[in-house]
Structure formats: structure tokens, C-alpha cells
Short mmCIF file of C-alpha atoms in Angstrom, two decimals:
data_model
loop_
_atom_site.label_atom_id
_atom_site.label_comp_id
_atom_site.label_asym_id
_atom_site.label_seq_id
_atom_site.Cartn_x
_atom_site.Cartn_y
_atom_site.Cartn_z
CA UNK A 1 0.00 0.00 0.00
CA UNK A 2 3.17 2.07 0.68
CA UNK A 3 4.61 1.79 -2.51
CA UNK A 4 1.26 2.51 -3.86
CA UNK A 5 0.51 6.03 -2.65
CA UNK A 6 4.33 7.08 -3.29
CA UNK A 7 3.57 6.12 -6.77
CA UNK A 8 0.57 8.00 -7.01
CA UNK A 9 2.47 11.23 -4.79
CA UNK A 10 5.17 11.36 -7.00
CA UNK A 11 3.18 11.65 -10.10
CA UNK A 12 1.07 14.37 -8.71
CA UNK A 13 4.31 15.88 -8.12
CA UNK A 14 5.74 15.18 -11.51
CA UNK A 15 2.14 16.24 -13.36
CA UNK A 16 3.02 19.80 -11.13
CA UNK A 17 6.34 19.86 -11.65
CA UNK A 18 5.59 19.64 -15.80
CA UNK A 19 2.77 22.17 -15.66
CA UNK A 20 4.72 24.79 -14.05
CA UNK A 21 7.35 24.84 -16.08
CA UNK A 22 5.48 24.46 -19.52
CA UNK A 23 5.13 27.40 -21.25
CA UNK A 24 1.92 29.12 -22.88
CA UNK A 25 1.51 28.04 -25.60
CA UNK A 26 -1.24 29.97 -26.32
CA UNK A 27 -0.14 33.41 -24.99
CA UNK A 28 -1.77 35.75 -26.73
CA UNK A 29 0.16 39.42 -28.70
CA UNK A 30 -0.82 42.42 -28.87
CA UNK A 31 -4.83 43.74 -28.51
CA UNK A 32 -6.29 44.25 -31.65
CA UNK A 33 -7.11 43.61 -35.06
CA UNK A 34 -3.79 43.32 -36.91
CA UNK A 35 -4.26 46.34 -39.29
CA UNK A 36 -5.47 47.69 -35.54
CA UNK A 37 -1.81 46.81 -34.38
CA UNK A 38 0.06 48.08 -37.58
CA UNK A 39 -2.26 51.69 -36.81
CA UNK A 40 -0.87 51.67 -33.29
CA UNK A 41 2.83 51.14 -34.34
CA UNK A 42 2.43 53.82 -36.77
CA UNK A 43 1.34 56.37 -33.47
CA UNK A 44 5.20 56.36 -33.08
CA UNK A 45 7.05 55.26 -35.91
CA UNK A 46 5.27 56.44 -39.47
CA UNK A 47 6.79 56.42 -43.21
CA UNK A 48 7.12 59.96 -44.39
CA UNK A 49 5.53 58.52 -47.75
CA UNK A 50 1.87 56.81 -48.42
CA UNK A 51 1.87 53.68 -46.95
CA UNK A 52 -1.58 50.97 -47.21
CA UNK A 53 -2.19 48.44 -45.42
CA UNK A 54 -4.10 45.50 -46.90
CA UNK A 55 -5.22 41.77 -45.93
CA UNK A 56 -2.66 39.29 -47.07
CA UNK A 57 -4.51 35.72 -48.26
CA UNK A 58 -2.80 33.30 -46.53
CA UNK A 59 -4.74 30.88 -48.85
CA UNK A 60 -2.68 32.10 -52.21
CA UNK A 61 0.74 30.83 -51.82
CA UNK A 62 2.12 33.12 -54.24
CA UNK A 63 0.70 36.43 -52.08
CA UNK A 64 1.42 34.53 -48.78
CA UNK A 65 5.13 34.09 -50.21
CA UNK A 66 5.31 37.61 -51.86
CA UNK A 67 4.44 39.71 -48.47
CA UNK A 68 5.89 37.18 -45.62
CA UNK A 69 8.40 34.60 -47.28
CA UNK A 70 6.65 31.79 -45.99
CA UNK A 71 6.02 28.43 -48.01
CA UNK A 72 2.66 27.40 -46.25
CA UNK A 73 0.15 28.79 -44.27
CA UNK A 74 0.13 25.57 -42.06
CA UNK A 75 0.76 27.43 -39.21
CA UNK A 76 -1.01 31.01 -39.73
CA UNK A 77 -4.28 32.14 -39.30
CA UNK A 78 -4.17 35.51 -40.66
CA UNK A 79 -1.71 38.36 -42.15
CA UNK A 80 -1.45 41.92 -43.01
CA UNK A 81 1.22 43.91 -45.15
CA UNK A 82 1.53 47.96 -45.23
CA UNK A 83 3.24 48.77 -47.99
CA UNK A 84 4.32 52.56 -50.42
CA UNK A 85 1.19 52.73 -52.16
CA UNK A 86 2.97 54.22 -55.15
CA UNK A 87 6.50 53.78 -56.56
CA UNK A 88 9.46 51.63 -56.10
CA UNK A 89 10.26 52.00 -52.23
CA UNK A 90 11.68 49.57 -50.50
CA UNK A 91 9.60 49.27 -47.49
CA UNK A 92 7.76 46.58 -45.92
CA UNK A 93 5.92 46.26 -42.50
CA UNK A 94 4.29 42.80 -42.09
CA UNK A 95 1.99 41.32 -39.13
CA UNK A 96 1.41 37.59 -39.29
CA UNK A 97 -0.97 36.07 -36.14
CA UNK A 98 0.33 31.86 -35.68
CA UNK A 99 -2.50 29.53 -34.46
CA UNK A 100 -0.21 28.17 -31.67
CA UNK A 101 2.60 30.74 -30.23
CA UNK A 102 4.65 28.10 -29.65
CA UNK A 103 5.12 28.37 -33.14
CA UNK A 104 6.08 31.85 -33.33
CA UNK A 105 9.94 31.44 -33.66
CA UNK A 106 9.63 28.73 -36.25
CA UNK A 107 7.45 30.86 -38.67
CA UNK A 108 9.96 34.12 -37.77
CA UNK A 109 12.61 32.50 -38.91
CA UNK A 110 11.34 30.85 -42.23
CA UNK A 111 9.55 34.36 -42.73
CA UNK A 112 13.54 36.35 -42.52
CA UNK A 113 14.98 33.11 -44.16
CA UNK A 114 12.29 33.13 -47.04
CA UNK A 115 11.64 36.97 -47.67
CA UNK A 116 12.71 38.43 -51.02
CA UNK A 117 14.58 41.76 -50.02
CA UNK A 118 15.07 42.50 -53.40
CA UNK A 119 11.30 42.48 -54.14
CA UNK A 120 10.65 45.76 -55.56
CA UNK A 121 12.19 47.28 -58.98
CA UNK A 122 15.29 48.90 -58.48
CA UNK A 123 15.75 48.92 -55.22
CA UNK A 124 16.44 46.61 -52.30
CA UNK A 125 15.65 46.29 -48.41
CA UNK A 126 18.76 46.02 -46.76
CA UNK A 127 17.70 45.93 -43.33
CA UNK A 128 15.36 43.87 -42.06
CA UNK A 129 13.94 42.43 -38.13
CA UNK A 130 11.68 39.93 -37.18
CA UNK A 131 10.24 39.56 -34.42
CA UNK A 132 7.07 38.26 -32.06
CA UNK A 133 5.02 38.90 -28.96
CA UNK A 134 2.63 36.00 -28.35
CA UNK A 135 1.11 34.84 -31.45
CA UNK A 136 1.92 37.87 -33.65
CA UNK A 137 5.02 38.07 -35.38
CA UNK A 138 6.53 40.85 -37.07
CA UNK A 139 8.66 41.55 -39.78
CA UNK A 140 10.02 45.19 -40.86
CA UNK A 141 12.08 45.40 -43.87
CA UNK A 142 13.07 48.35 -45.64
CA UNK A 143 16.30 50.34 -47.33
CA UNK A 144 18.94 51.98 -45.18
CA UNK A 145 17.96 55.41 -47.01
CA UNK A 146 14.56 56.08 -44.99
CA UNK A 147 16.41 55.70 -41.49
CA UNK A 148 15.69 58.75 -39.73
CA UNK A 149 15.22 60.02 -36.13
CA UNK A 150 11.51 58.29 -36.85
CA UNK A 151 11.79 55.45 -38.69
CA UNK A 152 13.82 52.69 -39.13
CA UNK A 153 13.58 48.88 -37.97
CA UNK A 154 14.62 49.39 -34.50
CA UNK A 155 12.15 52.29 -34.08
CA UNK A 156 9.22 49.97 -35.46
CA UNK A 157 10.58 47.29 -33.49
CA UNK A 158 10.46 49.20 -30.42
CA UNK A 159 6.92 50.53 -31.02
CA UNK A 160 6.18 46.74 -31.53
CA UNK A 161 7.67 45.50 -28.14
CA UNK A 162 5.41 48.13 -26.49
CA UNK A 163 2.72 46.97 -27.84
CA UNK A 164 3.39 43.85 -26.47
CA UNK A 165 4.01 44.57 -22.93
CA UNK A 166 7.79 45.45 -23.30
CA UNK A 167 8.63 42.02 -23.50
CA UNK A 168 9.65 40.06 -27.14
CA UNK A 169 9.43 36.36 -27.47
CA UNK A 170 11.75 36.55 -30.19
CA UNK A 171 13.92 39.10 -32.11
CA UNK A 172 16.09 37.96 -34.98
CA UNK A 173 17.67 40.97 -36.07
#
């Protein structure tokens, strides 16, 4: 009977011991819509030049490739892209929301990894940061020639974190 209940204690104890140290997996970003979030990010950190921000369909493969660099929309439920409304400007702010945030870090990096910085005619984003708070992740790309005292990566990136509670889950710079 002894061995019994020091079986059954020590796998309370284990069961306790797991759940406490198990992340959420299903912490949640930012409040908002995402075009809601891209708004708020803009309070601080706005291109000088038209910007639009538009519903990506994560069920065309060619747009969901074009505007995040990912291959499949597996693990996405939704994504936004502001982008120059007119001309060649390299400049892209993109919000993508996971289904799990456990999978945030996987989909940031195969969104840097996959991303065509070269997207645009004549001109090229050679910066770019990706990030994520919850299950929103972020990725800012843009040319070196639009850094000012507001805008640039880090500035979006910072307007971002605050949005998220001052706290990144992941930043791949």
C-alpha cells in the first residue's frame, strides 16, 4: 500500500512539476485587429511617404510568399502587409498572427529566411527584423535610405515590443 501512494504522490508531483514549467503556448500578442496593431505602431514610428495596409490571403501561396516569405500557411491564421502605395520604395511592414505561439519562432525565422529583399524594382531592403510577442510576429524590412530620427527597424521594433508589454518572445535581427 506504501509503494502505492508514493507512486501516485510522485506523479502528482511530476504532473506539477511539468505544468509549471510548460510554457503558454497559447499566450496571446498584442490587442487588436492586426491592421489595428500596424495603426498603433504607426502612433510612433510612421513612413514619411503613403503607406496601405491591406489583408494578405494566406490561402494564395504566391501572395502569402510575396508579403511574408513563408512556403505554407500551415501554421497562420491571418496576415497583413503595409506597404508605399505608389513607386518603387523599398519598405515593408508585415503582421502575421500563428495559431499556436509556440510556433512563433519557427514561422519568424522561415519568414527572414524566405523573404525576397530585393522584391521591388530597383531597389532593395537592406535591413530587415523579425520579431514576435505571443502569437503575432513581425517583420520590418526596408532600405537603409529612410532611417531617420523616426523610422527605421529598430524604431518599429520598439513601437512593436510596447505593444506587447515590453517584452519580445523573439527578435532575430
Amino acid at each position: 500500500m506504501k509503494k502505492v501512494i508514493s507512486v501516485i504522490m510522485a506523479s502528482v508531483l511530476m504532473l506539477c512539476f511539468v505544468t509549471a514549467c510548460g510554457g503558454d503556448t497559447s499566450a496571446k500578442g498584442p490587442d487588436g485587429t492586426l491592421t489595428e496593431i500596424v495603426e498603433k505602431i504607426y502612433e510612433s514610428s510612421k513612413p514619411e511617404f503613403g503607406v496601405m495596409t491591406m489583408e494578405v490571403n494566406v490561402s494564395d501561396s504566391d501572395a502569402l510568399k510575396a508579403y511574408t516569405g513563408l512556403d505554407s500557411a500551415d501554421k497562420v491564421s491571418e496576415a497583413v502587409a503595409s506597404e508605399p502605395m505608389i513607386g518603387s520604395q523599398a519598405y515593408s511592414l508585415v503582421l502575421v498572427r500563428v495559431k499556436n505561439s509556440a510556433d512563433a519562432k519557427e514561422v519568424a525565422e522561415a519568414m527572414k529566411n524566405g523573404i525576397n529583399q530585393a522584391k521591388w524594382i530597383c531597389v532593395e531592403a537592406d535591413q530587415i527584423r523579425v520579431s514576435a510577442g505571443g502569437d503575432v510576429v513581425m517583420l520590418i524590412m526596408m532600405s537603409s535610405n529612410f532611417n531617420s530620427e523616426t523610422l527605421s527597424v529598430d524604431k518599429i521594433t520598439d513601437a512593436f515590443k510596447e505593444l506587447c508589454g515590453g517584452t519580445l518572445t523573439v527578435d532575430l535581427k
